């Protein structure tokens, strides 16, 4: 009799999770990707990855929330309002501690919040309250790779190299710091003594304004040899500024972020040397996958490392333009 009861109990334990899995309905779980500058081409890639993953996994109530502009207060208000409306999961695209209060509010309301792209690990190894998981490519690694690429192109020359960012945030700061540290290390074995790294300038996210800022950097430094911009528009803004200043395509060594359509055009036209293709689509797609796993009662890692390939015109696979052209085409089709 005891054996029979034991067998019955084992069967119930096996069947219970199966029954729960069968009862789970993704349509009952509203999810959203939350960010500023909703129509920005870089942010569209993030939205595409998240919304496509939601679609593939059966989440019929998925959307993008936030603001068309860059007002942080509006973004955080949208997150809190979504929590009040009964949202269950959010991919929060935000790079500094300004989001922590709103994230904690959402988590307290029962929203699972994951942040891709920006690393929010604290100095003591902990993560902010309310954050369920975090993932990003390593800006230290790609900052190093860009420094190595530019040093190989500029060795033996005399002049200056500019560095620009969108804002001061954990990701861009780490990339720029890594670039400077790597450059200093390379200078010990390479002929880089004639090259000065300029102070970092914030060019912002608005193309016309950023182009004007970068043009002013060129004009103030007539010995300029190249630039590394960590903004999503930097390939376009820097190549446009170089053209306005009278430089021929490819005369300056320019490297910028993200394989958006406009940036790929600049790369293939020879206006920029390389792009750092942050895995915007992949990280947001995986964020939705992680939300799905949590909703189903499974665990996900607190931190996930991703890779950002450096794309050149003759590269192949993720290191070449064709791979990223396909994603850009999907963005155009999805948001038309």
XYZ file of C-alpha atoms in Angstrom:
336
model
C 0.000 0.000 0.000
C 2.822 2.405 0.899
C 4.484 1.667 -2.439
C 1.267 2.475 -4.279
C 0.857 5.742 -2.399
C 4.472 6.646 -3.137
C 3.968 5.986 -6.840
C 0.779 8.082 -6.886
C 2.563 10.933 -5.119
C 5.449 10.793 -7.592
C 3.032 10.874 -10.515
C 1.263 13.916 -9.046
C 4.580 15.706 -8.603
C 5.485 15.010 -12.219
C 2.091 15.941 -13.624
C 1.564 19.116 -11.569
C 4.173 21.232 -13.410
C 2.861 19.901 -16.715
C -0.648 20.975 -15.788
C 0.629 24.419 -14.772
C 2.505 24.720 -18.066
C -0.628 23.811 -19.984
C -2.632 26.452 -18.105
C -0.095 29.210 -18.769
C -1.337 31.616 -21.426
C 1.077 34.309 -22.682
C -1.896 36.388 -23.802
C -2.691 36.986 -20.120
C 0.641 38.748 -19.588
C 0.923 42.334 -20.885
C 4.546 43.242 -21.656
C 6.242 46.403 -22.876
C 9.562 47.899 -23.860
C 10.029 51.275 -22.154
C 12.382 54.015 -23.374
C 12.839 57.602 -24.501
C 13.120 58.767 -28.136
C 10.776 56.055 -29.392
C 11.317 56.801 -33.097
C 15.122 56.977 -32.916
C 16.556 54.437 -35.416
C 18.679 52.736 -32.739
C 15.730 52.477 -30.382
C 13.601 51.041 -33.179
C 15.991 48.084 -33.376
C 15.549 47.506 -29.636
C 11.772 47.660 -29.990
C 11.848 45.294 -32.955
C 13.780 42.630 -31.061
C 11.466 42.777 -28.070
C 8.197 42.909 -30.005
C 9.264 40.159 -32.429
C 10.180 37.906 -29.503
C 6.831 38.632 -27.866
C 5.115 37.776 -31.130
C 7.092 34.549 -31.535
C 6.318 33.484 -27.946
C 2.595 34.188 -28.179
C 2.367 37.425 -26.191
C -0.441 39.265 -27.938
C -0.459 42.247 -25.572
C 2.978 43.752 -26.215
C 3.832 47.370 -26.969
C 6.408 50.147 -26.745
C 5.895 52.820 -24.088
C 7.785 55.949 -23.091
C 8.171 59.236 -24.884
C 9.026 60.653 -28.291
C 11.502 63.032 -26.662
C 14.273 62.562 -24.123
C 12.473 63.710 -20.957
C 13.382 61.140 -18.287
C 10.468 62.179 -16.072
C 8.009 61.241 -18.813
C 9.647 57.851 -19.338
C 9.534 56.965 -15.646
C 5.941 58.196 -15.400
C 5.053 55.886 -18.300
C 6.676 52.947 -16.487
C 4.772 53.645 -13.268
C 1.485 54.127 -15.153
C 2.042 50.808 -16.934
C 2.541 49.114 -13.577
C -0.705 50.643 -12.304
C -2.487 49.342 -15.416
C -1.482 45.770 -14.605
C 1.581 45.303 -16.778
C 3.456 42.088 -16.032
C 6.850 42.549 -17.654
C 9.007 45.409 -18.932
C 12.198 45.702 -20.928
C 13.539 48.969 -19.513
C 16.082 50.690 -21.752
C 17.789 53.110 -19.386
C 21.445 53.689 -18.571
C 21.757 55.382 -15.190
C 20.406 55.315 -11.646
C 17.687 57.837 -12.465
C 15.356 54.916 -13.230
C 15.771 53.143 -9.880
C 12.849 54.721 -8.057
C 10.397 54.038 -10.892
C 11.790 50.514 -11.368
C 11.295 49.719 -7.680
C 7.756 51.109 -7.878
C 6.985 48.861 -10.847
C 8.518 45.790 -9.198
C 6.486 46.403 -6.025
C 3.386 46.443 -8.234
C 4.279 42.994 -9.579
C 6.084 43.935 -12.790
C 9.158 41.899 -13.765
C 11.756 44.431 -14.951
C 14.764 43.473 -17.055
C 17.346 45.940 -18.372
C 19.384 45.199 -21.495
C 22.285 47.180 -22.928
C 23.298 49.021 -19.728
C 25.117 47.314 -16.878
C 23.694 48.257 -13.478
C 25.910 46.212 -11.187
C 26.955 48.253 -8.143
C 30.495 48.550 -6.788
C 29.737 45.961 -4.097
C 28.511 43.479 -6.715
C 24.816 43.983 -5.945
C 22.071 45.153 -8.292
C 19.427 47.847 -7.699
C 16.182 46.906 -5.997
C 13.496 45.867 -8.447
C 15.815 44.653 -11.202
C 15.099 41.028 -12.149
C 17.986 40.597 -14.601
C 20.530 42.565 -16.612
C 22.402 41.914 -19.861
C 24.689 43.807 -22.215
C 27.739 43.562 -24.390
C 30.990 44.579 -22.754
C 31.805 48.249 -23.522
C 35.273 47.715 -22.081
C 35.932 45.099 -24.762
C 34.685 47.110 -27.726
C 36.384 50.261 -26.443
C 39.607 48.258 -26.485
C 38.927 46.846 -29.970
C 38.249 50.301 -31.411
C 41.430 51.699 -29.864
C 43.438 48.855 -31.380
C 41.844 49.368 -34.810
C 42.395 53.127 -34.834
C 45.942 52.829 -33.506
C 46.813 50.436 -36.336
C 45.490 52.974 -38.873
C 47.148 56.030 -37.314
C 50.500 54.726 -36.066
C 53.353 57.098 -36.879
C 51.115 60.095 -37.588
C 50.891 63.405 -35.773
C 47.607 65.004 -34.763
C 44.589 64.553 -32.528
C 41.782 62.062 -32.034
C 38.350 63.072 -30.754
C 35.974 61.148 -28.526
C 32.278 61.951 -28.258
C 29.346 60.531 -26.303
C 25.597 60.999 -26.243
C 25.377 61.451 -22.464
C 27.431 60.494 -19.450
C 26.100 56.986 -18.761
C 27.568 53.720 -17.519
C 27.947 52.149 -20.961
C 29.438 55.045 -22.916
C 31.667 56.049 -20.010
C 33.096 52.538 -19.830
C 33.729 52.422 -23.608
C 35.516 55.774 -23.648
C 37.561 54.960 -20.525
C 38.575 51.636 -22.063
C 39.604 53.356 -25.295
C 41.862 55.762 -23.395
C 43.377 53.041 -21.213
C 44.076 50.800 -24.208
C 45.595 53.687 -26.160
C 47.986 54.362 -23.289
C 48.994 50.690 -23.218
C 49.510 50.575 -26.997
C 51.676 53.693 -26.863
C 54.292 51.645 -25.009
C 54.904 49.445 -28.068
C 53.563 51.498 -30.997
C 54.522 54.865 -32.482
C 51.598 56.876 -31.109
C 53.556 59.624 -29.368
C 52.523 62.258 -31.897
C 48.813 61.698 -31.312
C 46.786 63.514 -28.645
C 43.434 62.230 -27.368
C 41.082 65.174 -26.935
C 38.747 65.640 -23.986
C 35.452 63.799 -24.351
C 32.625 65.972 -25.699
C 28.884 65.259 -25.426
C 27.413 65.453 -28.919
C 23.897 64.353 -27.916
C 21.330 62.344 -29.860
C 19.962 64.976 -32.281
C 21.692 64.594 -35.655
C 21.828 68.255 -36.738
C 23.012 69.476 -33.343
C 25.565 66.676 -33.018
C 26.910 67.352 -36.513
C 27.403 71.014 -35.609
C 29.201 70.057 -32.391
C 31.507 67.646 -34.198
C 32.203 70.217 -36.894
C 33.258 72.661 -34.185
C 35.656 70.023 -32.814
C 37.213 69.620 -36.272
C 37.521 73.375 -36.726
C 39.110 73.795 -33.296
C 41.576 70.994 -34.025
C 42.811 71.314 -37.627
C 45.294 68.473 -37.016
C 42.472 65.993 -36.362
C 43.098 62.451 -37.607
C 39.960 60.662 -36.537
C 37.223 60.174 -33.987
C 35.447 57.523 -31.951
C 31.822 58.370 -31.207
C 29.819 56.232 -28.800
C 26.400 57.523 -29.869
C 24.084 55.676 -32.227
C 24.270 58.529 -34.735
C 28.015 59.160 -34.508
C 28.926 57.542 -37.865
C 26.497 59.892 -39.638
C 27.258 62.992 -37.560
C 31.027 62.602 -37.757
C 31.114 61.792 -41.478
C 28.779 64.731 -42.188
C 30.948 67.054 -40.101
C 34.075 65.859 -41.914
C 32.433 66.520 -45.281
C 31.354 70.008 -44.208
C 34.936 70.689 -43.106
C 36.246 69.739 -46.559
C 37.648 66.285 -45.851
C 37.348 63.565 -48.472
C 35.539 60.329 -47.636
C 37.838 58.109 -45.582
C 40.425 60.833 -44.985
C 39.620 60.760 -41.264
C 39.531 57.454 -39.380
C 35.990 57.455 -37.997
C 34.426 54.712 -35.888
C 30.954 54.887 -34.387
C 28.213 52.830 -32.856
C 25.395 50.729 -34.213
C 24.572 49.105 -37.517
C 21.518 51.174 -38.406
C 20.622 51.747 -42.048
C 22.123 55.248 -42.214
C 25.304 54.101 -40.492
C 25.641 51.127 -42.836
C 25.265 53.537 -45.772
C 28.148 55.606 -44.382
C 30.284 52.489 -43.923
C 29.675 51.117 -47.403
C 30.275 54.552 -48.955
C 33.702 54.663 -47.325
C 32.797 57.595 -45.092
C 33.551 55.693 -41.868
C 36.115 53.013 -41.114
C 34.057 50.710 -38.891
C 30.898 50.358 -36.832
C 30.499 48.767 -33.426
C 27.318 46.735 -33.810
C 25.902 46.644 -30.324
C 23.576 43.599 -30.235
C 20.471 45.740 -29.887
C 18.127 43.268 -31.544
C 19.600 40.229 -29.816
C 19.605 41.722 -26.314
C 16.012 42.916 -26.461
C 14.855 39.623 -27.992
C 16.585 37.733 -25.181
C 15.051 40.103 -22.613
C 11.609 38.995 -23.735
C 12.730 35.361 -23.625
C 13.895 35.857 -20.040
C 10.580 37.460 -19.066
C 8.807 34.456 -20.550
C 10.963 32.076 -18.522
C 10.258 33.965 -15.287
C 6.513 34.011 -15.978
C 6.682 30.231 -16.365
C 8.351 29.831 -12.981
C 11.898 29.318 -14.229
C 15.086 31.084 -13.158
C 17.310 33.222 -15.383
C 20.830 34.510 -14.706
C 21.096 37.912 -13.079
C 23.813 38.897 -15.556
C 24.328 37.801 -19.182
C 27.322 38.767 -21.340
C 26.709 39.514 -25.018
C 29.075 40.315 -27.891
C 29.277 43.498 -30.009
C 31.010 42.731 -33.323
C 33.138 45.381 -35.007
C 31.759 45.705 -38.552
C 33.950 46.587 -41.532
C 32.949 46.853 -45.165
C 34.724 43.587 -46.031
C 33.647 41.709 -42.889
C 31.586 38.526 -42.919
C 28.607 37.341 -40.879
C 27.975 39.583 -37.830
C 31.192 41.452 -38.719
C 29.882 42.382 -42.170
C 27.190 44.762 -43.473
C 24.840 42.158 -45.010
C 23.906 40.607 -41.667
C 22.902 43.979 -40.259
C 21.195 45.117 -43.464
C 18.704 42.323 -42.916
C 17.855 43.588 -39.424
C 17.564 47.171 -40.725
C 15.151 45.966 -43.407
C 13.036 44.285 -40.740
C 12.865 47.565 -38.800
C 11.597 49.395 -41.894
C 8.991 46.733 -42.598
C 7.828 46.347 -38.996
C 7.339 50.064 -38.307
C 6.145 51.227 -41.735
